[in-house]
mmCIF file of C-alpha atoms and ligand atoms in Angstrom:
data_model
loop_
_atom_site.group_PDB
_atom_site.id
_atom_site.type_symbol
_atom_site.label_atom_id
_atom_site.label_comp_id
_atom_site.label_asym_id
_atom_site.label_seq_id
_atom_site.Cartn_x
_atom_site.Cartn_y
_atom_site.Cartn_z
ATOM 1 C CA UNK M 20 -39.903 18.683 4.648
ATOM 2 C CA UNK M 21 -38.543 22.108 3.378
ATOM 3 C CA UNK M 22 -40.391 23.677 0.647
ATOM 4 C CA UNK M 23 -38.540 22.829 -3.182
ATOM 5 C CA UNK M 24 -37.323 25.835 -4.152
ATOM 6 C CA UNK M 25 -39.604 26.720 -7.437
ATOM 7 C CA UNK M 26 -36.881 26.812 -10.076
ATOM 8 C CA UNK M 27 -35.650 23.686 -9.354
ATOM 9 C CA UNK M 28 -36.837 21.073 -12.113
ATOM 10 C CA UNK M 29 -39.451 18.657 -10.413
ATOM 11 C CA UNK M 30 -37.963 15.769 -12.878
ATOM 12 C CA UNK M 31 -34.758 16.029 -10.712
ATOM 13 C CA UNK M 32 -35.464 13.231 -8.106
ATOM 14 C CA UNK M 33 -32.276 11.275 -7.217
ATOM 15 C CA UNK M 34 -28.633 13.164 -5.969
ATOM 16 C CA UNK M 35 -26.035 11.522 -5.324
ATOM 17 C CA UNK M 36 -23.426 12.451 -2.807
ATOM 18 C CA UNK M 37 -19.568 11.954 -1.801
ATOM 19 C CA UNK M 38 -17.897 12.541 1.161
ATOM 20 C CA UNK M 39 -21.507 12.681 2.426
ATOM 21 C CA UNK M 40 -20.834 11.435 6.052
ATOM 22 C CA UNK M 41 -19.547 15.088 7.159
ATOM 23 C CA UNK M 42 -18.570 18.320 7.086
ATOM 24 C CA UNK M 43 -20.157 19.768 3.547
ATOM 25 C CA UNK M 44 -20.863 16.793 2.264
ATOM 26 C CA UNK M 45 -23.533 16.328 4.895
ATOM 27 C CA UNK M 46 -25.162 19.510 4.761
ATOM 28 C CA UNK M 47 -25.230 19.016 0.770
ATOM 29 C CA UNK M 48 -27.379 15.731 1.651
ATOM 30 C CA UNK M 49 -29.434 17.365 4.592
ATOM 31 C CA UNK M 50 -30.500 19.674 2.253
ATOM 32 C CA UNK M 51 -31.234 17.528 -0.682
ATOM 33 C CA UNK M 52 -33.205 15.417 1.754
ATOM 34 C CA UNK M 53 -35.204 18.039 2.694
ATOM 35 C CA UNK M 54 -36.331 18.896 -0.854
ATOM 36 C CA UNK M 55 -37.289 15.224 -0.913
ATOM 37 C CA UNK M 56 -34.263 13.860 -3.305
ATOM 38 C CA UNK M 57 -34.152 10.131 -2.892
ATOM 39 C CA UNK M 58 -30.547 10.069 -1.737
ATOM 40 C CA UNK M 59 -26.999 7.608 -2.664
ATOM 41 C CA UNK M 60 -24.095 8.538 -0.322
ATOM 42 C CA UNK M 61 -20.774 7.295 -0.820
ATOM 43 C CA UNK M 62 -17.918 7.701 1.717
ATOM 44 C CA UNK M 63 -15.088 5.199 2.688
ATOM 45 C CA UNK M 64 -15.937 4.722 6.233
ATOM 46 C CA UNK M 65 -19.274 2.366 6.730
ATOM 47 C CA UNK M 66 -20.095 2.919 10.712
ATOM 48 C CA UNK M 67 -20.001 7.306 9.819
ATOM 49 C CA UNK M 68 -22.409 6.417 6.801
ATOM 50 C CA UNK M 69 -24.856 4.875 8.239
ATOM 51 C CA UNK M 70 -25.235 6.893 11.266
ATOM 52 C CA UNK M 71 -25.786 9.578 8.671
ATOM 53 C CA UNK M 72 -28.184 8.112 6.694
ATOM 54 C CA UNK M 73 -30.304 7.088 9.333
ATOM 55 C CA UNK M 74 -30.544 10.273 10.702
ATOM 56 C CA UNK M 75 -31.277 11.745 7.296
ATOM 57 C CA UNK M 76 -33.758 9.006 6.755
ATOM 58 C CA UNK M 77 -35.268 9.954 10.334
ATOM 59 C CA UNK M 78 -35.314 13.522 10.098
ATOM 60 C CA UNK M 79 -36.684 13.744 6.515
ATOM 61 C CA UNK M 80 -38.323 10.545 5.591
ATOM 62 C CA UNK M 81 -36.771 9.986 2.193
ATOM 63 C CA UNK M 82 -35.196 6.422 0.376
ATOM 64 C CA UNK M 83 -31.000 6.751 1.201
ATOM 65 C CA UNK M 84 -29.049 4.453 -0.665
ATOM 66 C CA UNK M 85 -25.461 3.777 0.860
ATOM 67 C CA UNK M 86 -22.394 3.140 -0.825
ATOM 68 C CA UNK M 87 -19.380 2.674 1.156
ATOM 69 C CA UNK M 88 -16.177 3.108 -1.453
ATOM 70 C CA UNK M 89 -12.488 4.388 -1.433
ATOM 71 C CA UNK M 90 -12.754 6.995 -4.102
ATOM 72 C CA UNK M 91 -9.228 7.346 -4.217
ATOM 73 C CA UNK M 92 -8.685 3.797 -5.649
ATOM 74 C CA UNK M 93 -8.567 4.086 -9.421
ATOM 75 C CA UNK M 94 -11.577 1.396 -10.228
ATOM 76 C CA UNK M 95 -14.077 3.213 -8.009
ATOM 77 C CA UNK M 96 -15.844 5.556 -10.629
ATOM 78 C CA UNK M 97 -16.744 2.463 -12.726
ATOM 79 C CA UNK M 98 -17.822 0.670 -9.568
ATOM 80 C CA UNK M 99 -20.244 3.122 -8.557
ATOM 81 C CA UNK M 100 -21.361 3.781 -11.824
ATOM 82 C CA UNK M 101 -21.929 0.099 -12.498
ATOM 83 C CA UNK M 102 -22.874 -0.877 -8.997
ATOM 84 C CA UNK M 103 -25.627 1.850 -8.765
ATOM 85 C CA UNK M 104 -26.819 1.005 -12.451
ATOM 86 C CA UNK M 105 -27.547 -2.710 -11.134
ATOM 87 C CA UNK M 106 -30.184 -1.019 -8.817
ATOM 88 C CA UNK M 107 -31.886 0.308 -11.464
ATOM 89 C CA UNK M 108 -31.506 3.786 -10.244
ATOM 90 C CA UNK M 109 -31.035 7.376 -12.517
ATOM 91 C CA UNK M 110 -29.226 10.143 -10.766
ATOM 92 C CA UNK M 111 -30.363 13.565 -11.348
ATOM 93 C CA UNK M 112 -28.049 15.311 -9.246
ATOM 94 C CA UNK M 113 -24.216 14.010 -8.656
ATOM 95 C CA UNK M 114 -22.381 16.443 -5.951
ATOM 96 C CA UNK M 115 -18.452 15.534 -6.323
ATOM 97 C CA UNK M 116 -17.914 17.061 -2.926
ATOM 98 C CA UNK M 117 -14.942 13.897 -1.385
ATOM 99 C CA UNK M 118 -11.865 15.495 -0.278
ATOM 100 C CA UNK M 119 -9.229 15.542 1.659
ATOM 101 C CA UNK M 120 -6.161 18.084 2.617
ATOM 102 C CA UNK M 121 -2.544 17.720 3.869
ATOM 103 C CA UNK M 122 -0.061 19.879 4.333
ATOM 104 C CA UNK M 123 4.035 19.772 3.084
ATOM 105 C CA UNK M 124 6.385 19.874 0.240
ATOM 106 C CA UNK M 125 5.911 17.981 -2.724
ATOM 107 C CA UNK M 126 9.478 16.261 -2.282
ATOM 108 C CA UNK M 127 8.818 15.211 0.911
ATOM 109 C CA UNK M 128 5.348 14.054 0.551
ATOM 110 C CA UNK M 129 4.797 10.304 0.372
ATOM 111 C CA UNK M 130 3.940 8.963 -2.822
ATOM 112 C CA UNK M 131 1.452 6.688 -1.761
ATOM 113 C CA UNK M 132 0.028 10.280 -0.349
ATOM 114 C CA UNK M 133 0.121 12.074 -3.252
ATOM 115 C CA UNK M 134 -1.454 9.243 -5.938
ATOM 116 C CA UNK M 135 -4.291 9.098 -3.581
ATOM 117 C CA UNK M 136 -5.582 12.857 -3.252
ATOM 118 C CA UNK M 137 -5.110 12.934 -7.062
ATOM 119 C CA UNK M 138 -7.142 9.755 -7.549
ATOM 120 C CA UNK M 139 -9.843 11.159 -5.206
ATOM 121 C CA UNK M 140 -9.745 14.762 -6.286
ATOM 122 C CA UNK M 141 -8.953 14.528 -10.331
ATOM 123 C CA UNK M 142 -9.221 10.703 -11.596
ATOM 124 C CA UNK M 143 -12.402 9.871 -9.826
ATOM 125 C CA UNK M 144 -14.305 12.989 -10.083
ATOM 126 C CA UNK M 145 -13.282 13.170 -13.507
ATOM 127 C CA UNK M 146 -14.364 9.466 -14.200
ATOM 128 C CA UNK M 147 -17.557 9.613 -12.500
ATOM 129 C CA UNK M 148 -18.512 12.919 -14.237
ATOM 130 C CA UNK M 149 -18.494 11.171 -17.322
ATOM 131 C CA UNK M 150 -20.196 8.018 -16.909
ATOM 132 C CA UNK M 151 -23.287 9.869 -15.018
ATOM 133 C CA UNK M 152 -22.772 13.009 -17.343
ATOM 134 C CA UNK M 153 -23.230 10.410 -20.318
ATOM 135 C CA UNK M 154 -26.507 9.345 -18.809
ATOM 136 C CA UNK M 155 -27.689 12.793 -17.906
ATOM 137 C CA UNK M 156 -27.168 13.535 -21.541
ATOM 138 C CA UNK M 157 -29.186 10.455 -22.933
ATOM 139 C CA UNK M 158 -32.193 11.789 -21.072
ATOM 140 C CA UNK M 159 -31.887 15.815 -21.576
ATOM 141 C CA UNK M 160 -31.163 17.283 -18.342
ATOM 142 C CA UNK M 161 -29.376 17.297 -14.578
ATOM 143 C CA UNK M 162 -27.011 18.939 -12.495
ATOM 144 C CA UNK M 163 -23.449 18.099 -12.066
ATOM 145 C CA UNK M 164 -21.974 20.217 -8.564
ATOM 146 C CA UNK M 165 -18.169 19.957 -8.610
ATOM 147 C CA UNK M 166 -16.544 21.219 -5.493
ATOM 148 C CA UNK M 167 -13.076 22.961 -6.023
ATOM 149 C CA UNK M 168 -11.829 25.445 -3.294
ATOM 150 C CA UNK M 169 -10.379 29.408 -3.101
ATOM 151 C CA UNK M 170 -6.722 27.378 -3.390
ATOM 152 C CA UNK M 171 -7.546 27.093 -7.411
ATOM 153 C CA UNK M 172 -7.094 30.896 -7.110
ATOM 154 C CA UNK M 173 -3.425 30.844 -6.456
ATOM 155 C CA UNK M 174 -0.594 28.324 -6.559
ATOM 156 C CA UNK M 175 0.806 27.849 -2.941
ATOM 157 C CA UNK M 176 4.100 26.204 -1.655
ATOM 158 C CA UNK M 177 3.141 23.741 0.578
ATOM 159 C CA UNK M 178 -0.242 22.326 -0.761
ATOM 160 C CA UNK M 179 0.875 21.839 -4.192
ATOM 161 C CA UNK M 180 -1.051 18.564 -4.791
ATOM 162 C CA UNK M 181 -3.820 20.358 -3.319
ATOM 163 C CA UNK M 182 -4.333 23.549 -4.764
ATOM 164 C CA UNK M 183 -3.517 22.188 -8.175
ATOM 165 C CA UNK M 184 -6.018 19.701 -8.446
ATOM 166 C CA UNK M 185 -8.763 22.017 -7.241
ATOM 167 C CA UNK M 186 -7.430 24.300 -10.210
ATOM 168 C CA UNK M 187 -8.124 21.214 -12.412
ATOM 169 C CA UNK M 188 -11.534 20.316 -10.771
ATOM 170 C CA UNK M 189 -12.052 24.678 -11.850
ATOM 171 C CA UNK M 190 -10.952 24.262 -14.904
ATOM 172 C CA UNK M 191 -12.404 21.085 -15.530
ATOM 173 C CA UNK M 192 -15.933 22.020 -14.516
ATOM 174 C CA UNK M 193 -15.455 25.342 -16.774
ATOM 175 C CA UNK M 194 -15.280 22.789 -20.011
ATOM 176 C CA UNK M 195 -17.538 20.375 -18.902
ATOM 177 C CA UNK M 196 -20.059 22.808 -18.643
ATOM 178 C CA UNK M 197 -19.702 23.719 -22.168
ATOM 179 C CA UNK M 198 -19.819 20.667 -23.383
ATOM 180 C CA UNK M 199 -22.998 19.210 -21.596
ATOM 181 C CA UNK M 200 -24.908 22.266 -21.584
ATOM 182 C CA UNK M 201 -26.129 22.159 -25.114
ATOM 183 C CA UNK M 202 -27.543 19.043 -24.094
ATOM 184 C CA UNK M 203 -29.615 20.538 -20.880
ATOM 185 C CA UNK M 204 -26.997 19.347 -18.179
ATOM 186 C CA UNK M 205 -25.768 22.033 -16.385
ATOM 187 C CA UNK M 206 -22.458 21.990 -14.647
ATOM 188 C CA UNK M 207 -20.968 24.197 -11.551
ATOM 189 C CA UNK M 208 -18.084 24.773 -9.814
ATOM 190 C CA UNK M 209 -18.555 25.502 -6.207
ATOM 191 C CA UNK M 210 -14.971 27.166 -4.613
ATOM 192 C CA UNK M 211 -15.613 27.419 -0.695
ATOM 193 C CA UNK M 212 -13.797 29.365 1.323
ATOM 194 C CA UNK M 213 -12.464 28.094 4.994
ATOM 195 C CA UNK M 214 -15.578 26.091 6.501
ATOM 196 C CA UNK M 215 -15.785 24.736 9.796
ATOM 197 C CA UNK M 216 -14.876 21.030 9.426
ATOM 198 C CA UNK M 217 -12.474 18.577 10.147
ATOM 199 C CA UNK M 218 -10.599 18.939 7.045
ATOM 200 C CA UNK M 219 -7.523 20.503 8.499
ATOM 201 C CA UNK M 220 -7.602 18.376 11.835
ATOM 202 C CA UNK M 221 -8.455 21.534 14.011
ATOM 203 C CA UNK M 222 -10.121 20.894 17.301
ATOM 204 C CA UNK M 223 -14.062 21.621 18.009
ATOM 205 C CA UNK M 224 -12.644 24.898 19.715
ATOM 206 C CA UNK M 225 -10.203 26.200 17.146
ATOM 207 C CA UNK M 226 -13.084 25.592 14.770
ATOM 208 C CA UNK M 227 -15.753 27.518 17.298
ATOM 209 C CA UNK M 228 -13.206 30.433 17.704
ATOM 210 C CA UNK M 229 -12.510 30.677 13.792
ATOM 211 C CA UNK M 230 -16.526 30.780 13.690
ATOM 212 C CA UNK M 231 -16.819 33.388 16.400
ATOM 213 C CA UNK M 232 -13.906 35.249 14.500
ATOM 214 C CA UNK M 233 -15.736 35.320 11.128
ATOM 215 C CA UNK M 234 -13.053 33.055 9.669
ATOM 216 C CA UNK M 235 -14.546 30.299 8.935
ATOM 217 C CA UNK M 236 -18.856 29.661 7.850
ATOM 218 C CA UNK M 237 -20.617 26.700 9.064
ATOM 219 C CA UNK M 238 -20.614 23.976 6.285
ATOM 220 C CA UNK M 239 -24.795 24.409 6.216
ATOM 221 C CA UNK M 240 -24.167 27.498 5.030
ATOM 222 C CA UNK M 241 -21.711 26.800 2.335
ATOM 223 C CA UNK M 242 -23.718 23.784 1.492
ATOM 224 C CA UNK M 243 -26.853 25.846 0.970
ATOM 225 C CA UNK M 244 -25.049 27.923 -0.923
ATOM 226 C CA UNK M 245 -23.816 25.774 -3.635
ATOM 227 C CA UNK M 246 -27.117 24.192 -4.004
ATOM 228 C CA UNK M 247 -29.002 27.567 -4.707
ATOM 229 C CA UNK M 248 -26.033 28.154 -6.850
ATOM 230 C CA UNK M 249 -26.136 24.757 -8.973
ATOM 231 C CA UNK M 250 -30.079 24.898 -9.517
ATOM 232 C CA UNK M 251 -29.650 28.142 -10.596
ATOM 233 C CA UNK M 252 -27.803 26.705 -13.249
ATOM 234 C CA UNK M 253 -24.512 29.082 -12.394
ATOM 235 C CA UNK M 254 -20.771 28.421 -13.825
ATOM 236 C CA UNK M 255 -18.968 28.996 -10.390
ATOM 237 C CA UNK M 256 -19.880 30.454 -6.772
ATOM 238 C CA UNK M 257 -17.725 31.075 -3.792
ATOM 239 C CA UNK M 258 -19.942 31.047 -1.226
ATOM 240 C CA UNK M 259 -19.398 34.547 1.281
ATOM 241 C CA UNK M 260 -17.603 37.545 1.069
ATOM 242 C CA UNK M 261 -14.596 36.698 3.247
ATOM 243 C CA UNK M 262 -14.095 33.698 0.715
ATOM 244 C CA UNK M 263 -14.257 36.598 -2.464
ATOM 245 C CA UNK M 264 -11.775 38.287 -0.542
ATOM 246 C CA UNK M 265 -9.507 35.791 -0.196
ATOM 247 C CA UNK M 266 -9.910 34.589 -3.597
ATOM 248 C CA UNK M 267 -9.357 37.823 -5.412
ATOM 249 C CA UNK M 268 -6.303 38.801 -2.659
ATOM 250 C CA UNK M 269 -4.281 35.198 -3.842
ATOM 251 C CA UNK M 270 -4.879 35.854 -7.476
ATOM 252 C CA UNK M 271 -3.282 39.812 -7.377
ATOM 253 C CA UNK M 272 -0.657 38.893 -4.600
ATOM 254 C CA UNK M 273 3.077 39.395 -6.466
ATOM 255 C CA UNK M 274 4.812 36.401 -6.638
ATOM 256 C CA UNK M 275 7.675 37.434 -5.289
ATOM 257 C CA UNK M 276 5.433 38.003 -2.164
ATOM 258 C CA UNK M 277 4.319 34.252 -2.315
ATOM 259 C CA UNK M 278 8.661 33.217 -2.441
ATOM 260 C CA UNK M 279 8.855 35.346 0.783
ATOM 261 C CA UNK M 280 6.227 33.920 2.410
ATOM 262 C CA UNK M 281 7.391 30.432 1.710
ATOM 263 C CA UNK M 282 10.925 31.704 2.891
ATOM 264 C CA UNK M 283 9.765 32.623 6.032
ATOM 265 C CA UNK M 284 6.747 30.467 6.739
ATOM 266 C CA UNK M 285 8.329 28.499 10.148
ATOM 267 C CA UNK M 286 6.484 25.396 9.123
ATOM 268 C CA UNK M 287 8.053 24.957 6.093
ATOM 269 C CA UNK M 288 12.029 23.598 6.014
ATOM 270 C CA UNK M 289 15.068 25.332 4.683
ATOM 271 C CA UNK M 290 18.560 24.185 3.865
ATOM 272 C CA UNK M 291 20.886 24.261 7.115
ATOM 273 C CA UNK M 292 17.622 26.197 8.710
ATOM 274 C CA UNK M 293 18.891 29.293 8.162
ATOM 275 C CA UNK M 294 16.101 31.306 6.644
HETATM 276 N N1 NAP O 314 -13.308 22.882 4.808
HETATM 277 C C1 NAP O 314 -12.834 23.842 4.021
HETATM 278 O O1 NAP O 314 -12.355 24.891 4.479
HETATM 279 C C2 NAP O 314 -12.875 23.665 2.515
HETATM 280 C C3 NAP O 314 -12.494 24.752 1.725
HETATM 281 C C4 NAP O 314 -12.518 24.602 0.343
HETATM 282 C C5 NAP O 314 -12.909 23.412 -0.233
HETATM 283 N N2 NAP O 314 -13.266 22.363 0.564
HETATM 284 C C6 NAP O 314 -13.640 21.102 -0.087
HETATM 285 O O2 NAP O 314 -14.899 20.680 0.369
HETATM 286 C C7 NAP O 314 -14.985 19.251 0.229
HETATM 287 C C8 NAP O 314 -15.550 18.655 1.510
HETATM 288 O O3 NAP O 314 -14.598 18.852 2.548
HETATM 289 P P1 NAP O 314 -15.019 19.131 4.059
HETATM 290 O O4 NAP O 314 -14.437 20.422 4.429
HETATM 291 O O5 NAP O 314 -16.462 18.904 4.251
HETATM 292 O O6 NAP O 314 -14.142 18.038 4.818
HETATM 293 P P2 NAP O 314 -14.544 16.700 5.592
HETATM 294 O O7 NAP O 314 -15.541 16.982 6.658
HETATM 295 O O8 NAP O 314 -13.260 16.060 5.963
HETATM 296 O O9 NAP O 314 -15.294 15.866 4.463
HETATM 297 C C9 NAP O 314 -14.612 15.176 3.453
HETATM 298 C C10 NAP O 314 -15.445 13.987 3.080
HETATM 299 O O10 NAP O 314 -14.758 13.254 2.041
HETATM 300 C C11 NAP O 314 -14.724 11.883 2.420
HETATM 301 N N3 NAP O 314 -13.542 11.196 1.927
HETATM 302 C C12 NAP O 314 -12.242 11.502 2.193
HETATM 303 N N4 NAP O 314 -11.447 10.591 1.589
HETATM 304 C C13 NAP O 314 -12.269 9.731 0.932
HETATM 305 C C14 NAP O 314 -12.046 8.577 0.139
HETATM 306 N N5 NAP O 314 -10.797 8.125 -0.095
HETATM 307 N N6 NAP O 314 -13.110 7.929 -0.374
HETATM 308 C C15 NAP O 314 -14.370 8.351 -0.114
HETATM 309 N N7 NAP O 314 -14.643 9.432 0.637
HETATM 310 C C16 NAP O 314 -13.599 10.106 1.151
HETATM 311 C C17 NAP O 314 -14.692 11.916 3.928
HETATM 312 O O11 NAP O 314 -15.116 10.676 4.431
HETATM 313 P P3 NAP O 314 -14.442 10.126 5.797
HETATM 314 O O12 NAP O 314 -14.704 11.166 6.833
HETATM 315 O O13 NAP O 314 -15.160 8.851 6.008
HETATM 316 O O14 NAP O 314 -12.978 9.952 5.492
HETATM 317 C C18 NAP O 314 -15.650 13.040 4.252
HETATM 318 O O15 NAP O 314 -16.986 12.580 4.260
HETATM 319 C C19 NAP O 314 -13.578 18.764 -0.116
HETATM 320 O O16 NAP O 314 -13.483 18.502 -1.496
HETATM 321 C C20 NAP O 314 -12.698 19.962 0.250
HETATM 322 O O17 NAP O 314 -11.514 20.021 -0.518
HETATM 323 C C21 NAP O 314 -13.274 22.473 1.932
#
């Protein structure tokens, strides 16, 4: 088992995970795991979860819980809440890391689509945050890790459901944090840059290349990142330089740069194609 890092408070014991069956949500619990956190991961797919937590449980020795839930249904905050209350179980740590990412214009996006990335990126994140923030407050401390993304930098054509609810999940964290912290819970916002995981649907060897390139950081790293970040008690980290870069460029890019971009973008559609 790694060493505990010494700052972190030894009455933190239990984390709880989403989207913790890959990508960053995986390294988040690998790493919790080896600080010894008694683990509950949530994702919507059972078989991926419980490979996961029984390598987790075989590489590090420590309790997992598993909660298999479609956090983009609008009664699954309460659920968990309620369901992991029944097994008489605190959480210290809650990581709202679930996500997911598509690409096309808001008029041409299905609705069914749209409701459900909001659901699992604003409702549910919002919803859980309270009812585990409430507790957290009752007993005087914890850690609340919300992940948002670079996106919440800038307002893109293209991934407008996206970008704008990892602006909320920014701005969202940013109050939160005010609000708990005078009770000893400490929020932060964690705004990766590209990692290498499936989000996007690119193969193993676009991924490897964007690695290679310096384009995109392993999610272990961004993971590790956000953890040092949250027990540190921090208001917001983007994990690398690259990601800082990219960041900082989308916030000072002109606007009228943005409309030509989205004028000439190929995979994006224009009346009578004519561009
Ligand atoms: N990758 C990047 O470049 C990047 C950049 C900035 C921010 N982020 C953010 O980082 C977070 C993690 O993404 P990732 O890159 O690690 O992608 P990922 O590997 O696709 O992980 C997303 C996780 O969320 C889970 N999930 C998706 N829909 C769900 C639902 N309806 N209910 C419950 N769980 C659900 C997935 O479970 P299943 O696999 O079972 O569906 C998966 O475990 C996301 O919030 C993403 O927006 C990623």
């Amino acid at each position: 088992m790694a060493q505990r890092p010494r700052h972190v408070d030894p009455r933190l014991r239990v984390a709880l995970v989403t989207g913790a069956c890959s990508g960053i949500g995986r390294a988040f619990a690998e790493r919790l795991a080896s600080f010894g956190f008694e683990l509950i991961l949530v994702s919507n797919r059972a078989a991926p979860l419980a490979t996961a937590a029984r390598e987790i449980v075989g590489a590090h020795g420590v309790r997992v819980h598993q909660l298999v839930s479609d956090l983009s249904r609008p009664e699954a905050a309460a659920e968990l809440h309620e369901g992991i209350g029944k097994r008489g179980v605190a959480v210290d740590v809650l990581v709202n890391n679930a996500g997911t990412f598509f690409f096309g214009e808001v008029v041409d996006t299905d609705p069914g689509r749209a409701r459900a990335m909001l659901e699992l990126h604003v409702v549910t994140p919002s919803l859980l945050t309270a009812a585990f923030g409430r507790d957290m407050r009752e007993r005087g401390y914890g850690h609340i890790l919300i992940v948002s993304s670079i996106s919440a930098w800038r307002d893109f054509p293209g991934i407008a459901h996206y970008g704008a609810s990892k602006r909320y999940l920014r701005g969202f964290a940013s109050a939160l944090r005010s609000e708990l912290g005078v009770y000893g819970v400490k929020v932060t916002c964690l705004a990766p840059g590209p990692t290498a995981t499936s989000l996007f649907g690119a193969s193993d060897a676009t991924r490897e290349l964007a690695k290679r390139l310096g384009i995109m950081v392993e999610p272990a790293t961004v993971a590790d990142a956000g953890l040092l970040a949250m027990f540190a008690g921090r208001a917001e980290h983007i994990p690398g330089i690259l990601a800082h870069l990219m960041a900082w460029g989308a916030a000072w890019t002109p606007q009228w740069v943005v409309d030509l971009i989205r004028r000439r973008a190929p995979w994006l559609p224009v009346r009578g194609g004519v561009r």
